[in-house]
Amino acid sequence: MNEEQTIVIDVVSDVMCPWCFIGKKRLESALKQIPEIPVAVRWRPFQLDATLPREGKDRQAYLSDKFGGPERAAEIYDRIKSAGASDGIDFQFDKITKSPNTLDSHRLILWARAEGLEDKAVQRLFEMYFLEGVDLSDRANLIAVAREIGMDAKRVSERLATDEDLDRVKSEIESAHQMGVNGVPCVIIDQRFALMGAETPETIIAAIKHAKETKPGAAA
């Protein structure tokens, strides 16, 4: 892969964001259709709700506080469930019992990146939360993810017990806010173009092709 011509895609995302899961599926669909363009995807942290305690919050209480009641929450999530189904995601919102603080999840993703396992970590966290209702605020579940994808689970357990890279993750989140990112997913292509929200594969493809054509040093 020619690094100079590689299109880097930074996806600002939170693992408790259902639209980010949908966005991941759509990005993958787009990339499958343009295999001739070299692309490197990096996942960047964001928190939909930084006020959540480290141990998370009861899901029903969280939805009630956020949306003003279960009826309004159900209406919103029914629309998301329908959108997910069209992209092959069978959201199981009823299985979720805890809305997690995702800082530890983002630390795990960061550590997975160093081992080339970043995408696997993101995918498994989405699956565990949205399909299985797993509590991502429980570090034991994050350690299980690490073990599943081939990381050293014992080492991850030791690192999670410390504040290692916590400031780094928070700094990246703050940087996203400073760039004007106030919702996710946000797909930043070649550090020059941004797509806000879970765009269609067609839109993503067009943006990547434009980035390739206008990339400094690209052949005329």
CSV table of C-alpha atoms in Angstrom, one decimal:
chain,number,residue,atom,x,y,z
A,1,MET,CA,0.0,0.0,0.0
A,2,ASN,CA,1.3,3.4,-1.0
A,3,GLU,CA,1.0,5.4,2.2
A,4,GLU,CA,1.2,8.7,0.4
A,5,GLN,CA,-1.9,7.8,-1.6
A,6,THR,CA,-3.8,6.1,1.2
A,7,ILE,CA,-7.0,7.9,2.2
A,8,VAL,CA,-7.1,8.0,6.0
A,9,ILE,CA,-10.6,7.9,7.4
A,10,ASP,CA,-11.1,9.0,11.0
A,11,VAL,CA,-14.4,7.9,12.4
A,12,VAL,CA,-15.4,9.9,15.5
A,13,SER,CA,-17.7,7.5,17.3
A,14,ASP,CA,-19.1,6.2,20.6
A,15,VAL,CA,-19.9,2.6,21.2
A,16,MET,CA,-23.2,3.4,22.9
A,17,CYS,CA,-24.4,5.2,19.8
A,18,PRO,CA,-26.7,3.1,17.6
A,19,TRP,CA,-26.2,5.4,14.6
A,20,CYS,CA,-22.4,4.8,14.9
A,21,PHE,CA,-23.1,1.0,14.5
A,22,ILE,CA,-25.2,1.7,11.4
A,23,GLY,CA,-22.5,4.1,10.2
A,24,LYS,CA,-19.9,1.3,10.5
A,25,LYS,CA,-21.9,-1.1,8.4
A,26,ARG,CA,-22.5,1.6,5.7
A,27,LEU,CA,-18.8,2.5,5.7
A,28,GLU,CA,-17.8,-1.1,5.3
A,29,SER,CA,-20.4,-1.5,2.4
A,30,ALA,CA,-18.9,1.6,0.7
A,31,LEU,CA,-15.3,0.3,1.0
A,32,LYS,CA,-16.2,-3.0,-0.5
A,33,GLN,CA,-17.3,-1.2,-3.6
A,34,ILE,CA,-14.1,0.7,-4.1
A,35,PRO,CA,-11.3,-1.8,-3.5
A,36,GLU,CA,-9.0,0.0,-5.8
A,37,ILE,CA,-8.7,3.0,-3.5
A,38,PRO,CA,-6.3,2.3,-0.5
A,39,VAL,CA,-8.0,3.3,2.7
A,40,ALA,CA,-7.0,3.2,6.4
A,41,VAL,CA,-9.8,3.6,9.0
A,42,ARG,CA,-9.1,4.9,12.5
A,43,TRP,CA,-11.7,5.0,15.2
A,44,ARG,CA,-11.7,8.2,17.4
A,45,PRO,CA,-13.4,8.5,20.8
A,46,PHE,CA,-16.5,10.5,21.6
A,47,GLN,CA,-19.0,10.4,24.5
A,48,LEU,CA,-22.7,10.9,23.9
A,49,ASP,CA,-23.1,11.5,27.6
A,50,ALA,CA,-20.0,12.3,29.6
A,51,THR,CA,-22.1,12.8,32.8
A,52,LEU,CA,-22.7,9.1,33.2
A,53,PRO,CA,-20.9,7.7,36.2
A,54,ARG,CA,-18.1,5.1,35.7
A,55,GLU,CA,-20.4,2.3,36.8
A,56,GLY,CA,-23.1,3.4,34.3
A,57,LYS,CA,-26.7,4.2,34.9
A,58,ASP,CA,-29.9,2.1,34.8
A,59,ARG,CA,-31.1,2.1,31.2
A,60,GLN,CA,-34.8,3.0,31.9
A,61,ALA,CA,-33.8,5.9,34.2
A,62,TYR,CA,-31.4,7.1,31.6
A,63,LEU,CA,-34.0,7.0,28.8
A,64,SER,CA,-36.6,8.7,31.0
A,65,ASP,CA,-34.2,11.5,31.9
A,66,LYS,CA,-33.0,11.9,28.3
A,67,PHE,CA,-36.3,11.7,26.4
A,68,GLY,CA,-38.9,12.5,29.1
A,69,GLY,CA,-40.5,9.1,29.3
A,70,PRO,CA,-40.6,5.6,27.9
A,71,GLU,CA,-43.1,6.4,25.2
A,72,ARG,CA,-40.9,9.0,23.5
A,73,ALA,CA,-37.8,6.8,23.9
A,74,ALA,CA,-39.7,3.9,22.3
A,75,GLU,CA,-40.7,6.1,19.4
A,76,ILE,CA,-37.2,7.2,18.7
A,77,TYR,CA,-35.6,3.7,19.1
A,78,ASP,CA,-38.3,2.2,16.8
A,79,ARG,CA,-37.0,4.4,14.0
A,80,ILE,CA,-33.4,3.5,14.7
A,81,LYS,CA,-34.4,-0.2,14.8
A,82,SER,CA,-36.0,0.1,11.4
A,83,ALA,CA,-33.0,1.9,10.0
A,84,GLY,CA,-30.7,-0.8,11.4
A,85,ALA,CA,-32.7,-3.6,9.9
A,86,SER,CA,-32.2,-2.2,6.5
A,87,ASP,CA,-28.5,-2.4,7.0
A,88,GLY,CA,-28.6,-5.9,8.5
A,89,ILE,CA,-28.5,-5.0,12.2
A,90,ASP,CA,-31.1,-6.6,14.5
A,91,PHE,CA,-31.0,-4.1,17.3
A,92,GLN,CA,-32.0,-5.6,20.7
A,93,PHE,CA,-32.6,-2.5,22.7
A,94,ASP,CA,-34.9,-4.3,25.2
A,95,LYS,CA,-31.9,-6.4,26.3
A,96,ILE,CA,-29.9,-3.3,27.4
A,97,THR,CA,-30.2,-2.8,31.2
A,98,LYS,CA,-27.3,-0.3,31.7
A,99,SER,CA,-26.3,2.9,29.8
A,100,PRO,CA,-22.5,2.8,30.2
A,101,ASN,CA,-19.8,5.4,30.6
A,102,THR,CA,-17.7,4.5,27.6
A,103,LEU,CA,-14.2,5.9,28.6
A,104,ASP,CA,-12.9,2.4,29.4
A,105,SER,CA,-14.3,1.1,26.1
A,106,HIS,CA,-12.4,3.8,24.3
A,107,ARG,CA,-9.2,2.9,26.1
A,108,LEU,CA,-9.6,-0.7,25.0
A,109,ILE,CA,-10.1,0.4,21.4
A,110,LEU,CA,-6.9,2.6,21.7
A,111,TRP,CA,-4.9,-0.4,23.0
A,112,ALA,CA,-6.3,-2.6,20.3
A,113,ARG,CA,-5.2,-0.2,17.6
A,114,ALA,CA,-1.6,-0.7,18.6
A,115,GLU,CA,-2.0,-4.4,17.9
A,116,GLY,CA,-3.9,-4.0,14.6
A,117,LEU,CA,-7.1,-5.2,16.3
A,118,GLU,CA,-8.9,-1.9,16.5
A,119,ASP,CA,-11.7,-2.7,14.0
A,120,LYS,CA,-12.4,-6.0,15.7
A,121,ALA,CA,-12.6,-4.3,19.1
A,122,VAL,CA,-15.1,-1.7,17.8
A,123,GLN,CA,-17.2,-4.4,16.1
A,124,ARG,CA,-17.4,-6.6,19.1
A,125,LEU,CA,-18.2,-3.8,21.5
A,126,PHE,CA,-21.1,-2.8,19.2
A,127,GLU,CA,-22.3,-6.4,19.0
A,128,MET,CA,-22.1,-7.0,22.7
A,129,TYR,CA,-24.0,-3.8,23.6
A,130,PHE,CA,-26.7,-3.6,20.9
A,131,LEU,CA,-27.3,-7.3,20.1
A,132,GLU,CA,-26.6,-8.9,23.5
A,133,GLY,CA,-27.3,-6.2,26.0
A,134,VAL,CA,-23.9,-6.6,27.7
A,135,ASP,CA,-23.0,-4.0,30.3
A,136,LEU,CA,-19.9,-2.2,28.9
A,137,SER,CA,-19.4,-0.4,32.2
A,138,ASP,CA,-18.4,-3.7,33.7
A,139,ARG,CA,-14.6,-4.1,33.1
A,140,ALA,CA,-14.9,-7.9,33.1
A,141,ASN,CA,-16.9,-7.6,29.9
A,142,LEU,CA,-14.2,-5.4,28.3
A,143,ILE,CA,-11.6,-8.0,29.3
A,144,ALA,CA,-13.7,-10.6,27.7
A,145,VAL,CA,-13.7,-8.6,24.4
A,146,ALA,CA,-9.9,-8.3,24.6
A,147,ARG,CA,-9.6,-12.1,25.1
A,148,GLU,CA,-12.0,-12.8,22.2
A,149,ILE,CA,-10.1,-10.7,19.7
A,150,GLY,CA,-6.7,-12.0,20.6
A,151,MET,CA,-5.3,-9.4,23.0
A,152,ASP,CA,-3.5,-10.3,26.3
A,153,ALA,CA,-6.6,-10.3,28.6
A,154,LYS,CA,-4.4,-10.3,31.8
A,155,ARG,CA,-2.5,-7.2,30.6
A,156,VAL,CA,-5.7,-5.4,29.6
A,157,SER,CA,-7.2,-6.2,33.1
A,158,GLU,CA,-4.1,-4.6,34.7
A,159,ARG,CA,-4.2,-1.5,32.5
A,160,LEU,CA,-8.0,-1.0,33.1
A,161,ALA,CA,-7.3,-1.0,36.8
A,162,THR,CA,-5.2,2.1,36.4
A,163,ASP,CA,-5.8,5.5,34.7
A,164,GLU,CA,-3.5,4.7,31.8
A,165,ASP,CA,-4.4,6.7,28.7
A,166,LEU,CA,-7.5,8.1,30.4
A,167,ASP,CA,-6.3,11.6,29.9
A,168,ARG,CA,-5.3,10.8,26.3
A,169,VAL,CA,-8.9,9.6,25.5
A,170,LYS,CA,-10.4,12.7,27.2
A,171,SER,CA,-8.0,14.9,25.2
A,172,GLU,CA,-9.1,13.3,21.9
A,173,ILE,CA,-12.7,13.8,22.8
A,174,GLU,CA,-12.1,17.5,23.7
A,175,SER,CA,-10.2,17.9,20.3
A,176,ALA,CA,-13.3,16.5,18.5
A,177,HIS,CA,-15.5,19.1,20.3
A,178,GLN,CA,-13.0,21.9,19.4
A,179,MET,CA,-13.3,20.8,15.7
A,180,GLY,CA,-17.0,21.3,15.9
A,181,VAL,CA,-18.1,17.7,16.3
A,182,ASN,CA,-21.2,17.7,18.5
A,183,GLY,CA,-22.8,14.5,17.3
A,184,VAL,CA,-21.6,11.2,16.0
A,185,PRO,CA,-20.8,9.4,13.8
A,186,CYS,CA,-18.6,12.0,12.1
A,187,VAL,CA,-16.5,10.6,9.3
A,188,ILE,CA,-13.4,12.7,8.5
A,189,ILE,CA,-11.9,11.8,5.2
A,190,ASP,CA,-8.2,12.6,4.5
A,191,GLN,CA,-8.3,15.2,7.3
A,192,ARG,CA,-10.1,17.5,4.8
A,193,PHE,CA,-13.7,16.5,4.4
A,194,ALA,CA,-16.3,15.6,7.0
A,195,LEU,CA,-19.5,13.6,6.8
A,196,MET,CA,-21.9,14.1,9.7
A,197,GLY,CA,-24.2,11.2,10.6
A,198,ALA,CA,-24.6,7.7,9.2
A,199,GLU,CA,-24.4,8.6,5.5
A,200,THR,CA,-25.4,6.2,2.7
A,201,PRO,CA,-22.6,4.1,1.1
A,202,GLU,CA,-23.1,6.1,-2.1
A,203,THR,CA,-22.4,9.3,-0.4
A,204,ILE,CA,-19.4,7.9,1.4
A,205,ILE,CA,-18.0,6.5,-1.9
A,206,ALA,CA,-18.5,9.9,-3.7
A,207,ALA,CA,-16.6,11.7,-0.8
A,208,ILE,CA,-13.8,9.2,-0.8
A,209,LYS,CA,-13.4,9.4,-4.6
A,210,HIS,CA,-13.4,13.2,-4.4
A,211,ALA,CA,-10.7,13.1,-1.7
A,212,LYS,CA,-8.6,10.8,-3.9
A,213,GLU,CA,-9.0,13.1,-6.9
A,214,THR,CA,-8.1,16.2,-5.0
A,215,LYS,CA,-5.4,14.7,-2.7
A,216,PRO,CA,-2.2,16.8,-2.9
A,217,GLY,CA,0.2,15.0,-5.2
A,218,ALA,CA,-2.5,13.0,-6.9
A,219,ALA,CA,-1.9,12.3,-10.6
A,220,ALA,CA,-3.7,14.8,-12.8
